[in-house]
CSV table of C-alpha atoms in Angstrom, one decimal:
chain,number,residue,atom,x,y,z
A,28,MET,CA,-47.1,56.9,-10.7
A,29,GLY,CA,-45.4,55.1,-7.9
A,30,SER,CA,-47.4,54.0,-4.9
A,31,THR,CA,-48.0,56.2,-1.7
A,32,PHE,CA,-45.9,53.8,0.4
A,33,GLN,CA,-43.2,53.4,-1.8
A,34,GLY,CA,-40.8,55.2,0.5
A,35,LEU,CA,-41.5,52.7,3.3
A,36,GLU,CA,-40.8,50.0,1.1
A,37,ILE,CA,-37.5,51.6,0.3
A,38,ALA,CA,-36.5,52.2,3.7
A,39,ARG,CA,-37.6,48.6,4.7
A,40,SER,CA,-35.3,47.0,2.1
A,41,ALA,CA,-32.5,49.3,3.5
A,42,LEU,CA,-33.1,48.1,6.9
A,43,PHE,CA,-33.1,44.4,5.8
A,44,ALA,CA,-29.9,44.5,3.6
A,45,GLN,CA,-28.0,46.5,6.2
A,46,GLN,CA,-29.3,44.1,8.9
A,47,THR,CA,-28.0,41.2,6.7
A,48,ALA,CA,-24.4,43.0,6.6
A,49,LEU,CA,-24.3,43.4,9.9
A,50,TYR,CA,-25.1,39.6,10.9
A,51,THR,CA,-22.5,38.7,8.4
A,52,THR,CA,-20.0,41.1,10.1
A,53,SER,CA,-21.0,39.6,13.5
A,54,ASN,CA,-20.3,36.0,12.1
A,55,ASN,CA,-17.1,37.1,10.8
A,56,ILE,CA,-16.1,38.5,14.1
A,57,ALA,CA,-17.3,35.5,16.0
A,58,ASN,CA,-15.0,33.1,13.7
A,59,ALA,CA,-11.9,35.2,13.9
A,60,ASN,CA,-10.3,32.2,15.3
A,61,THR,CA,-11.9,29.4,13.9
A,62,GLU,CA,-9.6,27.2,11.7
A,63,GLY,CA,-10.3,27.2,8.2
A,64,TYR,CA,-12.9,30.0,8.2
A,65,THR,CA,-12.9,32.2,5.3
A,66,ARG,CA,-14.5,35.7,5.8
A,67,GLN,CA,-17.8,36.6,4.3
A,68,ARG,CA,-19.2,39.7,2.6
A,69,VAL,CA,-22.6,40.6,1.2
A,70,ASN,CA,-23.1,41.8,-2.0
A,71,PHE,CA,-25.5,44.5,-2.2
A,72,GLU,CA,-27.9,44.5,-5.3
A,73,GLN,CA,-30.3,47.5,-6.3
A,74,ILE,CA,-34.0,46.2,-6.8
A,75,SER,CA,-35.5,46.8,-10.1
A,76,PRO,CA,-36.4,50.2,-10.7
A,77,TYR,CA,-40.0,51.4,-11.2
A,78,PRO,CA,-41.5,51.6,-14.1
A,79,ALA,CA,-40.0,48.8,-16.1
A,80,ALA,CA,-39.6,49.4,-19.8
A,81,GLY,CA,-42.5,49.2,-22.0
A,82,LEU,CA,-45.0,51.2,-24.1
A,83,ASN,CA,-47.7,51.3,-21.5
A,84,ARG,CA,-45.3,52.8,-18.6
A,85,PRO,CA,-46.4,55.3,-16.3
A,86,GLN,CA,-45.5,58.8,-17.6
A,87,ILE,CA,-43.0,59.8,-15.1
A,88,ALA,CA,-40.0,61.8,-15.2
A,89,GLY,CA,-37.8,58.5,-15.4
A,90,GLN,CA,-37.1,55.2,-13.8
A,91,GLN,CA,-37.2,55.4,-10.0
A,92,GLY,CA,-35.1,53.4,-7.6
A,93,THR,CA,-36.9,50.8,-5.5
A,94,GLY,CA,-34.5,50.1,-2.8
A,95,VAL,CA,-31.6,47.6,-2.0
A,96,GLN,CA,-31.3,43.8,-1.5
A,97,ALA,CA,-28.7,41.6,0.1
A,98,GLY,CA,-27.9,39.5,-3.3
A,99,SER,CA,-25.5,36.9,-2.2
A,100,ILE,CA,-23.3,36.3,0.8
A,101,GLU,CA,-19.9,34.9,-0.7
A,102,ARG,CA,-16.4,34.2,0.9
A,103,ILE,CA,-13.6,36.2,0.3
A,104,ARG,CA,-10.8,33.8,-1.3
A,105,ASN,CA,-8.3,33.6,-4.3
A,106,SER,CA,-8.0,30.3,-6.0
A,107,TYR,CA,-4.7,31.2,-7.3
A,108,LEU,CA,-3.1,31.3,-3.8
A,109,ASP,CA,-4.9,28.0,-2.7
A,110,ALA,CA,-3.2,26.3,-5.7
A,111,GLN,CA,0.1,27.9,-4.6
A,112,TYR,CA,-0.2,27.0,-0.9
A,113,ARG,CA,-1.3,23.4,-1.8
A,114,SER,CA,1.5,22.9,-4.5
A,115,GLN,CA,4.0,23.8,-1.6
A,116,THR,CA,2.5,21.9,1.5
A,117,GLY,CA,3.5,18.6,-0.4
A,118,THR,CA,6.9,19.5,-0.9
A,119,SER,CA,7.5,20.7,2.5
A,120,ALA,CA,5.7,17.9,4.0
A,121,TYR,CA,7.9,15.2,1.8
A,122,TRP,CA,11.3,16.9,3.2
A,123,SER,CA,10.0,17.3,6.7
A,124,MET,CA,9.4,13.4,6.8
A,125,LYS,CA,12.8,12.9,5.3
A,126,SER,CA,14.5,15.2,7.5
A,127,GLU,CA,12.8,13.6,10.7
A,128,ALA,CA,13.4,10.1,9.6
A,129,LEU,CA,17.2,11.0,9.0
A,130,ASN,CA,17.3,12.9,12.4
A,131,ARG,CA,16.2,9.7,14.1
A,132,MET,CA,19.1,7.7,12.0
A,133,GLU,CA,21.5,9.9,13.5
A,134,GLY,CA,20.2,9.9,17.2
A,135,ILE,CA,20.7,6.0,16.8
A,136,ILE,CA,24.2,6.0,15.0
A,137,ASN,CA,25.4,8.7,17.8
A,138,GLU,CA,28.5,9.9,15.7
A,139,PRO,CA,30.8,11.4,16.6
A,140,SER,CA,30.6,10.5,20.3
A,141,ASP,CA,32.3,8.4,22.8
A,142,SER,CA,29.7,5.7,22.9
A,143,GLY,CA,29.4,5.1,19.0
A,144,LEU,CA,30.6,2.4,17.0
A,145,SER,CA,33.5,4.4,15.8
A,146,ALA,CA,34.8,4.5,19.5
A,147,VAL,CA,34.0,1.0,20.3
A,148,LEU,CA,36.0,-0.3,17.1
A,149,ASP,CA,39.1,2.1,18.4
A,150,ASP,CA,38.7,0.5,21.8
A,151,PHE,CA,38.9,-3.0,20.5
A,152,TRP,CA,41.7,-2.0,18.4
A,153,SER,CA,43.7,-0.6,21.2
A,154,SER,CA,43.0,-3.6,23.2
A,155,LEU,CA,44.5,-5.8,20.8
A,156,GLN,CA,47.5,-3.6,20.4
A,157,ASP,CA,47.8,-3.7,24.2
A,158,LEU,CA,47.6,-7.6,24.0
A,159,SER,CA,50.3,-7.7,21.2
A,160,ALA,CA,52.8,-6.1,23.7
A,161,THR,CA,51.8,-8.3,26.8
A,162,PRO,CA,50.6,-11.7,25.2
A,163,ASP,CA,51.0,-13.5,28.2
A,164,GLU,CA,48.6,-11.4,30.6
A,165,SER,CA,45.4,-13.0,31.3
A,166,GLY,CA,44.0,-9.3,32.0
A,167,ALA,CA,44.7,-8.3,28.7
A,168,ARG,CA,43.2,-11.1,27.0
A,169,SER,CA,39.9,-10.6,29.2
A,170,VAL,CA,39.7,-7.1,28.1
A,171,ALA,CA,40.5,-7.5,24.4
A,172,LEU,CA,37.6,-10.3,24.5
A,173,GLU,CA,35.2,-7.8,26.3
A,174,LYS,CA,35.8,-5.2,23.7
A,175,GLY,CA,35.2,-7.8,20.8
A,176,LYS,CA,31.8,-8.2,22.6
A,177,ALA,CA,31.1,-4.6,22.9
A,178,VAL,CA,31.5,-4.4,19.2
A,179,ALA,CA,29.3,-6.9,18.4
A,180,ASP,CA,26.7,-5.7,21.0
A,181,THR,CA,27.0,-2.3,19.3
A,182,PHE,CA,26.5,-3.6,15.7
A,183,ASN,CA,23.5,-5.6,17.3
A,184,TYR,CA,22.1,-2.4,18.8
A,185,ILE,CA,22.2,-0.2,15.9
A,186,SER,CA,20.6,-2.9,13.5
A,187,ASP,CA,17.9,-3.5,16.2
A,188,SER,CA,17.1,0.1,16.5
A,189,LEU,CA,17.0,0.8,12.5
A,190,THR,CA,14.8,-2.4,12.4
A,191,ASN,CA,12.5,-0.8,15.0
A,192,VAL,CA,12.4,2.7,13.4
A,193,ARG,CA,11.6,1.1,10.2
A,194,GLY,CA,8.7,-0.8,11.8
A,195,ASP,CA,7.4,2.3,12.9
A,196,LEU,CA,7.8,3.8,9.5
A,197,ARG,CA,5.7,1.0,8.0
A,198,ASP,CA,3.3,1.6,11.0
A,199,GLN,CA,2.9,5.3,10.2
A,200,ILE,CA,2.3,4.3,6.3
A,201,ASP,CA,-0.4,1.8,7.1
A,202,ASN,CA,-2.2,3.2,10.0
A,203,VAL,CA,-1.7,6.9,9.8
A,204,SER,CA,-1.2,7.9,6.1
A,205,VAL,CA,-3.3,5.3,4.4
A,206,LYS,CA,-6.0,5.8,6.8
A,207,SER,CA,-5.7,9.7,6.9
A,208,ILE,CA,-5.8,10.0,3.2
A,209,ASN,CA,-8.8,7.8,2.6
A,210,SER,CA,-10.5,9.6,5.4
A,211,TYR,CA,-9.9,13.1,3.8
A,212,MET,CA,-11.0,11.4,0.4
A,213,ASN,CA,-14.1,9.9,1.9
A,214,GLN,CA,-15.3,13.3,3.6
A,215,ILE,CA,-14.6,15.5,0.6
A,216,ASN,CA,-16.8,13.3,-1.2
A,217,GLU,CA,-19.7,13.4,1.1
A,218,LEU,CA,-19.1,17.1,1.1
A,219,ASN,CA,-19.4,17.2,-2.4
A,220,LYS,CA,-22.6,15.3,-2.3
A,221,GLN,CA,-24.0,17.7,0.2
A,222,ILE,CA,-23.0,20.4,-1.8
A,223,ALA,CA,-24.6,19.0,-5.3
A,224,GLU,CA,-27.8,18.7,-3.3
A,225,MET,CA,-28.2,22.4,-2.3
A,226,GLU,CA,-26.5,24.6,-5.0
A,227,PRO,CA,-29.2,23.8,-7.7
A,228,HIS,CA,-31.6,25.4,-5.5
A,229,GLY,CA,-29.8,28.6,-5.3
A,230,MET,CA,-27.8,28.1,-2.1
A,231,VAL,CA,-24.3,29.2,-1.7
A,232,THR,CA,-23.0,26.7,0.8
A,233,ASN,CA,-20.1,29.0,2.4
A,234,ASP,CA,-19.6,26.7,5.4
A,235,LEU,CA,-19.2,23.6,3.5
A,236,TYR,CA,-16.9,25.2,1.2
A,237,ASP,CA,-14.8,26.1,4.2
A,238,LYS,CA,-14.7,22.4,5.5
A,239,ARG,CA,-13.8,21.3,2.2
A,240,ASP,CA,-11.0,23.4,1.7
A,241,VAL,CA,-9.6,22.4,5.3
A,242,LEU,CA,-9.7,18.8,4.2
A,243,ILE,CA,-8.2,19.4,0.6
A,244,ASP,CA,-5.2,21.3,2.4
A,245,GLU,CA,-4.8,18.4,4.5
A,246,LEU,CA,-5.0,15.6,1.7
A,247,SER,CA,-2.3,18.0,-0.5
A,248,SER,CA,0.2,17.5,2.3
A,249,MET,CA,0.1,14.0,2.0
A,250,VAL,CA,0.2,13.6,-1.9
A,251,ASN,CA,0.4,15.9,-4.7
A,252,ILE,CA,-3.0,16.9,-6.1
A,253,LYS,CA,-4.7,19.0,-8.7
A,254,VAL,CA,-8.1,20.5,-7.5
A,255,GLU,CA,-10.6,21.6,-10.4
A,256,TYR,CA,-14.6,22.4,-9.9
A,257,GLN,CA,-17.3,21.4,-11.8
A,258,GLU,CA,-20.7,23.4,-11.9
A,259,SER,CA,-23.3,21.5,-9.8
A,260,GLY,CA,-26.3,22.5,-12.3
A,261,GLY,CA,-30.0,23.7,-11.8
A,262,LEU,CA,-30.3,27.2,-10.5
A,263,ALA,CA,-26.9,27.3,-8.8
A,264,PRO,CA,-26.0,30.8,-8.4
A,265,THR,CA,-22.7,32.3,-9.9
A,266,ALA,CA,-21.0,32.7,-6.6
A,267,ALA,CA,-21.3,28.9,-6.1
A,268,GLN,CA,-18.1,27.2,-6.3
A,269,GLY,CA,-19.5,23.7,-7.6
A,270,ILE,CA,-18.1,20.2,-7.1
A,271,ALA,CA,-14.5,19.4,-6.5
A,272,LYS,CA,-12.7,17.1,-8.5
A,273,ILE,CA,-9.3,15.9,-7.0
A,274,THR,CA,-6.9,14.3,-9.1
A,275,LEU,CA,-3.2,12.8,-8.0
A,276,VAL,CA,-0.6,14.2,-10.3
A,277,ASP,CA,3.1,13.5,-10.5
A,278,GLU,CA,6.0,15.5,-10.1
A,279,GLN,CA,5.7,17.1,-13.7
A,280,GLY,CA,2.0,17.7,-12.8
A,281,ALA,CA,0.8,15.1,-15.3
A,282,ALA,CA,-2.5,13.2,-13.8
A,283,GLN,CA,-2.1,9.7,-12.6
A,284,ALA,CA,-5.5,8.9,-11.0
A,285,VAL,CA,-8.8,10.4,-10.0
A,286,LEU,CA,-8.9,10.4,-6.3
A,287,VAL,CA,-12.3,12.0,-5.8
A,288,ASP,CA,-14.6,11.8,-9.0
A,289,PRO,CA,-17.7,14.2,-8.9
A,290,ASP,CA,-19.3,12.6,-12.1
A,291,THR,CA,-19.8,8.9,-10.1
A,292,LYS,CA,-19.7,10.8,-6.8
A,293,THR,CA,-17.2,8.3,-5.6
A,294,TYR,CA,-13.6,8.2,-4.3
A,295,GLN,CA,-10.9,6.0,-4.9
A,296,PRO,CA,-9.5,4.2,-1.7
A,297,LEU,CA,-5.7,4.1,-1.4
A,298,SER,CA,-4.0,0.7,-0.5
A,299,VAL,CA,-0.2,0.2,-0.5
A,300,GLN,CA,1.3,-3.3,-1.7
A,301,TYR,CA,4.5,-4.8,-0.2
A,302,GLY,CA,7.0,-7.0,-1.6
A,303,GLN,CA,10.3,-8.6,-0.6
A,304,ASP,CA,13.7,-9.1,-2.1
A,305,GLU,CA,15.7,-12.3,-2.3
A,306,ASN,CA,16.3,-12.0,1.4
A,307,GLY,CA,13.0,-11.7,2.6
A,308,MET,CA,13.2,-8.2,3.3
A,309,GLN,CA,9.9,-6.3,2.7
A,310,ALA,CA,9.5,-3.0,1.1
A,311,VAL,CA,6.8,-0.8,-0.8
A,312,GLU,CA,6.1,-2.4,-4.3
A,313,SER,CA,3.2,-0.4,-5.3
A,314,ILE,CA,0.3,1.7,-4.4
A,315,THR,CA,-3.4,1.4,-5.8
A,316,PHE,CA,-6.0,4.1,-5.8
A,317,GLY,CA,-9.2,2.1,-6.5
A,318,ASP,CA,-8.7,0.1,-9.6
A,319,THR,CA,-5.6,2.1,-10.9
A,320,GLU,CA,-2.3,0.5,-9.6
A,321,ILE,CA,0.8,2.7,-9.8
A,322,SER,CA,4.3,1.4,-9.6
A,323,VAL,CA,6.6,2.7,-6.9
A,324,GLU,CA,9.1,3.9,-9.7
A,325,ASP,CA,6.1,6.0,-11.0
A,326,PHE,CA,4.9,7.1,-7.9
A,327,THR,CA,6.8,10.7,-7.9
A,328,SER,CA,4.0,12.6,-6.0
A,329,LYS,CA,5.7,14.5,-3.1
A,330,GLY,CA,4.0,14.5,0.1
A,331,GLU,CA,4.2,12.9,3.3
A,332,LEU,CA,3.3,9.6,2.1
A,333,LYS,CA,6.4,9.6,-0.4
A,334,GLY,CA,8.6,10.6,2.1
A,335,LEU,CA,7.6,7.7,4.3
A,336,MET,CA,8.0,5.2,1.6
A,337,ASP,CA,11.7,6.8,0.6
A,338,SER,CA,12.8,6.3,4.1
A,339,TYR,CA,11.0,2.8,4.8
A,340,GLY,CA,12.3,1.5,1.6
A,341,TYR,CA,10.7,0.5,-1.9
A,342,LEU,CA,11.6,-2.3,-4.5
A,343,GLU,CA,13.4,-1.3,-7.4
A,344,ASP,CA,14.4,-4.1,-10.3
A,345,GLY,CA,14.2,-6.8,-7.3
A,346,SER,CA,16.4,-4.9,-5.0
A,347,ILE,CA,15.5,-2.5,-2.1
A,348,LYS,CA,16.3,1.0,-2.0
A,349,GLY,CA,15.4,3.5,0.6
A,350,THR,CA,17.1,5.7,3.4
A,351,TYR,CA,16.8,2.9,6.0
A,352,PRO,CA,17.4,-0.3,4.0
A,353,GLU,CA,20.4,1.2,2.3
A,354,MET,CA,21.9,2.0,5.9
A,355,MET,CA,21.1,-1.4,7.0
A,356,GLN,CA,22.7,-3.2,4.1
A,357,ASN,CA,25.7,-1.2,4.4
A,358,LEU,CA,26.0,-1.9,8.1
A,359,ASP,CA,25.4,-5.9,7.5
A,360,LYS,CA,28.2,-5.3,4.6
A,361,MET,CA,30.6,-3.7,7.2
A,362,ALA,CA,30.0,-6.2,10.2
A,363,PHE,CA,30.3,-9.1,7.9
A,364,ASN,CA,33.5,-8.2,6.2
A,365,PHE,CA,34.8,-7.0,9.7
A,366,ALA,CA,34.1,-10.3,11.0
A,367,GLN,CA,35.7,-12.1,8.1
A,368,ALA,CA,38.9,-10.3,8.2
A,369,ILE,CA,39.4,-10.9,12.1
A,370,ASN,CA,38.4,-14.5,11.7
A,371,ALA,CA,41.0,-15.3,9.0
A,372,VAL,CA,43.9,-13.9,11.4
A,373,GLN,CA,42.5,-15.7,14.3
A,374,GLN,CA,42.3,-19.0,12.5
A,375,THR,CA,45.9,-18.9,11.7
A,376,GLY,CA,47.4,-17.8,15.0
A,377,TYR,CA,48.1,-19.7,18.4
A,378,THR,CA,46.3,-19.7,21.4
A,379,LYS,CA,47.7,-19.3,24.8
A,380,GLY,CA,48.2,-23.2,25.1
A,381,GLY,CA,50.4,-22.8,22.1
A,382,THR,CA,47.7,-24.8,19.6
A,383,LEU,CA,46.7,-23.6,16.3
A,384,SER,CA,43.7,-21.8,16.9
A,385,GLY,CA,41.4,-23.0,13.8
A,386,ILE,CA,38.3,-21.1,15.2
A,387,ASP,CA,36.2,-17.9,14.6
A,388,PHE,CA,36.8,-14.9,16.7
A,389,PHE,CA,32.9,-13.5,15.8
A,390,ASP,CA,30.1,-15.4,14.4
A,391,ALA,CA,28.3,-13.2,11.9
A,392,GLY,CA,26.5,-15.9,9.9
A,393,GLY,CA,26.9,-17.3,6.4
A,394,SER,CA,25.6,-14.6,4.3
A,395,GLN,CA,26.1,-10.6,4.5
A,396,TYR,CA,22.5,-10.2,5.0
A,397,GLY,CA,21.7,-9.8,8.7
A,398,ALA,CA,25.1,-9.9,10.0
A,399,ALA,CA,24.9,-6.7,11.9
A,400,ALA,CA,22.1,-8.0,13.8
A,401,ASN,CA,23.5,-11.4,14.4
A,402,ILE,CA,27.2,-10.8,14.8
A,403,SER,CA,28.4,-12.3,18.3
A,404,LEU,CA,31.5,-13.5,19.7
A,405,SER,CA,31.9,-17.5,18.3
A,406,ASP,CA,30.9,-20.1,21.0
A,407,GLU,CA,34.3,-21.5,21.2
A,408,ILE,CA,36.0,-18.2,22.2
A,409,ASN,CA,33.1,-16.7,24.2
A,410,GLY,CA,34.3,-16.9,27.8
A,411,ASN,CA,37.7,-18.3,26.8
A,412,PRO,CA,40.1,-15.4,26.4
A,413,ASP,CA,42.9,-17.9,26.5
A,414,LEU,CA,41.6,-19.0,22.9
A,415,ILE,CA,42.5,-15.8,21.4
A,416,ALA,CA,45.3,-16.3,18.9
A,417,VAL,CA,48.0,-13.9,20.1
A,418,SER,CA,50.7,-15.8,19.0
A,419,ALA,CA,51.9,-16.2,15.4
A,420,ASP,CA,54.2,-19.1,15.9
A,421,GLY,CA,52.9,-20.8,19.2
A,422,THR,CA,55.7,-19.7,21.6
A,423,SER,CA,55.3,-17.9,24.6
A,424,GLY,CA,55.7,-14.1,24.7
A,425,ASN,CA,55.0,-13.8,21.0
A,426,GLY,CA,52.1,-11.4,20.3
A,427,GLU,CA,52.6,-11.0,16.4
A,428,ASN,CA,49.3,-12.4,15.5
A,429,ALA,CA,47.3,-10.1,17.9
A,430,LYS,CA,49.0,-7.1,16.0
A,431,LYS,CA,47.8,-8.7,12.7
A,432,LEU,CA,44.2,-8.7,14.3
A,433,SER,CA,44.5,-5.1,15.2
A,434,GLU,CA,45.8,-4.3,11.6
A,435,ALA,CA,43.1,-6.2,9.9
A,436,MET,CA,40.8,-3.3,11.2
A,437,ARG,CA,42.7,-1.0,9.4
A,438,SER,CA,43.6,-2.7,6.3
A,439,PRO,CA,41.8,-2.5,2.9
A,440,LEU,CA,39.1,-5.1,2.5
A,441,GLU,CA,38.2,-6.2,-0.8
A,442,GLY,CA,34.4,-6.9,0.3
A,443,LEU,CA,34.3,-3.0,1.3
A,444,GLY,CA,35.4,-1.8,-2.1
A,445,ASN,CA,39.1,-2.0,-1.0
A,446,THR,CA,38.8,0.6,2.0
A,447,SER,CA,39.5,-0.3,5.8
A,448,VAL,CA,36.7,-1.0,8.1
A,449,SER,CA,37.2,2.5,9.7
A,450,SER,CA,37.3,4.4,6.4
A,451,PHE,CA,33.8,2.6,5.2
A,452,TYR,CA,32.1,3.4,8.5
A,453,GLU,CA,33.4,7.0,7.9
A,454,GLY,CA,31.9,7.3,4.6
A,455,MET,CA,28.6,5.9,5.7
A,456,ILE,CA,28.5,8.6,8.5
A,457,GLY,CA,29.7,11.2,6.0
A,458,THR,CA,26.7,10.5,3.7
A,459,LEU,CA,24.4,10.5,6.4
A,460,GLY,CA,25.4,13.7,7.6
A,461,VAL,CA,25.1,15.3,4.2
A,462,ASN,CA,21.8,13.7,3.5
A,463,ALA,CA,20.4,14.8,6.7
A,464,GLN,CA,21.7,18.4,6.5
A,465,GLU,CA,20.2,18.3,2.9
A,466,ALA,CA,16.9,17.4,4.0
A,467,LYS,CA,16.8,19.8,6.9
A,468,ARG,CA,17.7,22.8,4.5
A,469,GLN,CA,15.1,21.4,1.8
A,470,ALA,CA,12.4,21.1,4.9
A,471,THR,CA,13.4,24.6,6.0
A,472,ASN,CA,13.3,26.2,2.6
A,473,SER,CA,10.0,24.6,1.6
A,474,THR,CA,8.4,25.3,5.2
A,475,SER,CA,9.3,28.8,4.5
A,476,LEU,CA,7.8,29.1,1.1
A,477,VAL,CA,4.7,27.3,2.6
A,478,ASP,CA,4.5,30.0,5.3
A,479,GLN,CA,4.9,32.7,2.6
A,480,ALA,CA,1.9,31.4,0.6
A,481,ASP,CA,-0.2,30.6,3.6
A,482,LEU,CA,0.4,34.5,4.6
A,483,GLN,CA,-0.7,35.6,1.5
A,484,ARG,CA,-3.5,33.6,1.6
A,485,GLN,CA,-4.7,34.5,5.1
A,486,SER,CA,-4.1,38.3,4.1
A,487,VAL,CA,-6.8,37.8,1.9
A,488,SER,CA,-9.3,35.2,3.7
A,489,SER,CA,-8.7,35.8,7.4
A,490,VAL,CA,-10.8,38.0,9.4
A,491,SER,CA,-9.5,41.2,10.1
A,492,LEU,CA,-11.0,42.6,13.4
A,493,ASP,CA,-10.2,46.4,12.2
A,494,GLU,CA,-11.9,46.0,9.2
A,495,GLU,CA,-14.9,44.1,10.5
A,496,MET,CA,-15.4,47.1,13.4
A,497,THR,CA,-15.0,49.7,10.2
A,498,ASN,CA,-17.6,47.9,8.3
A,499,MET,CA,-19.9,47.3,11.3
A,500,ILE,CA,-19.9,51.1,12.1
A,501,LYS,CA,-20.6,51.7,8.3
A,502,PHE,CA,-23.4,49.4,8.1
A,503,GLN,CA,-24.9,50.6,11.4
A,504,HIS,CA,-24.8,54.1,10.1
A,505,ALA,CA,-26.5,52.8,7.0
A,506,TYR,CA,-29.2,51.2,9.2
A,507,ASN,CA,-29.7,54.2,11.3
A,508,ALA,CA,-30.2,56.3,8.3
A,509,ALA,CA,-32.7,54.1,6.8
A,510,ALA,CA,-34.5,53.9,9.9
A,511,ARG,CA,-34.6,57.8,9.7
A,512,SER,CA,-35.8,57.7,6.2
A,513,MET,CA,-38.6,55.6,7.2
A,514,THR,CA,-39.3,57.9,10.2
A,515,ALA,CA,-39.4,60.7,7.3
A,516,VAL,CA,-41.9,59.0,5.1
A,517,ASP,CA,-44.0,58.3,8.4
A,518,GLU,CA,-44.2,61.8,9.2
A,519,MET,CA,-45.2,62.8,5.5
A,520,LEU,CA,-47.9,60.2,5.6
A,521,ASP,CA,-49.2,61.7,8.8
A,522,THR,CA,-49.5,65.0,7.3
A,523,ILE,CA,-51.3,63.5,4.7
A,524,ILE,CA,-53.6,61.4,6.6
A,525,ASN,CA,-54.3,63.4,9.8
A,526,ASN,CA,-53.6,67.0,8.8
A,527,MET,CA,-54.5,67.4,5.0
A,528,GLY,CA,-58.4,68.4,4.4
A,529,LEU,CA,-59.0,70.6,7.6
A,530,VAL,CA,-59.2,74.0,6.1
A,531,GLY,CA,-62.1,75.7,7.2
A,532,ARG,CA,-62.8,73.6,10.3
């Protein structure tokens, strides 16, 4: 037969369990706007019934329930949605970074506009045309010289601006991305250690899981990762999530390096190695996680780091590839061949004084590399418009060579693949526009997928105030009912203790 006071114990267990549920609901409401918080719920469990099975059990009608207890408090989270979100966020960050870099490049090139390189080249061409019509006018010579200087200055400005942005990209790789990735891995590893110490003692460390998931989400935007969980052992409850193992994976999902290792309780710090091509231009050569070196060709893990590397430039078979290096190389190629073509005509013409020119119009250096950054008017012609070779035969009033100078700008050049300077530049701008449009489209699409995955995840894990209010009312009524049950039992005991055995008094 059960205890006289068993009813009180059952009511007490209900009061405690419902009180725990109310506290959990209050915690959910309090953290409704906390970033990374996952709503929690209490799992109610029946307390072992009385009597337990056995030959010497009391002979009563059957097993009787003895109350309820809060078995565990666990997070409401879907690991499949987490994996889906993390696989999309890396792709989104990659294209967003590419799109941002291309947008900055478009702002520098500034085409089409009245102040871009195309307009400046057209002005120079027009000034030479005017000069061929009025070869003896000093004003036309000065204008042509100034327009030529404007062309050189525009080449310099674009090249310098691209170099500065490239420097910003490297700074972002070294001082933002690498430091952030190492910081995330370090924090995840430290949280793993704390979780590994607490779970074996029967704890479900929901708050630590939330902090770790926020860090894993951040890390997944930098590089493509795979997350697995290992049991921490001991008396870890079934609701325990375990220790996270983070692995770097390539575009096909193949493992490349273990970033956070739960077995050794360590993480592998990231470092980026740079090399240079034959001209001394630097670019990313490889990356290293701990002792694992990955060549830049094999590093296909989509994320912000990959987007930065592709924009800044990387070494492939001794030459530098990438968005900014390729644009700078094409600009150098264009500036060098433009200067060569103008100089060839300038040298064969005659100056205002009727002497054979034999001097260069532009000085773009001796090699293609750095031509756009260094191109300028030659020292001889700078400030001396009379030295422009306008005449083809040295006679006054002859402007045929000035006409040849203008035609050189629009004639096919072997160094530019048998295209003219203007056509080559139009090709560069067209390619830039297509790439920028593609990057923007990919960024928009991938961001939409990330938002969709995040929305699905939030629909499961975030706090719904309507639901919490409903739960609060439900647990409050259960608590009140349990208190009423305890009052009823108390009244029964009062009858037994104070009112029984009074017959005959």
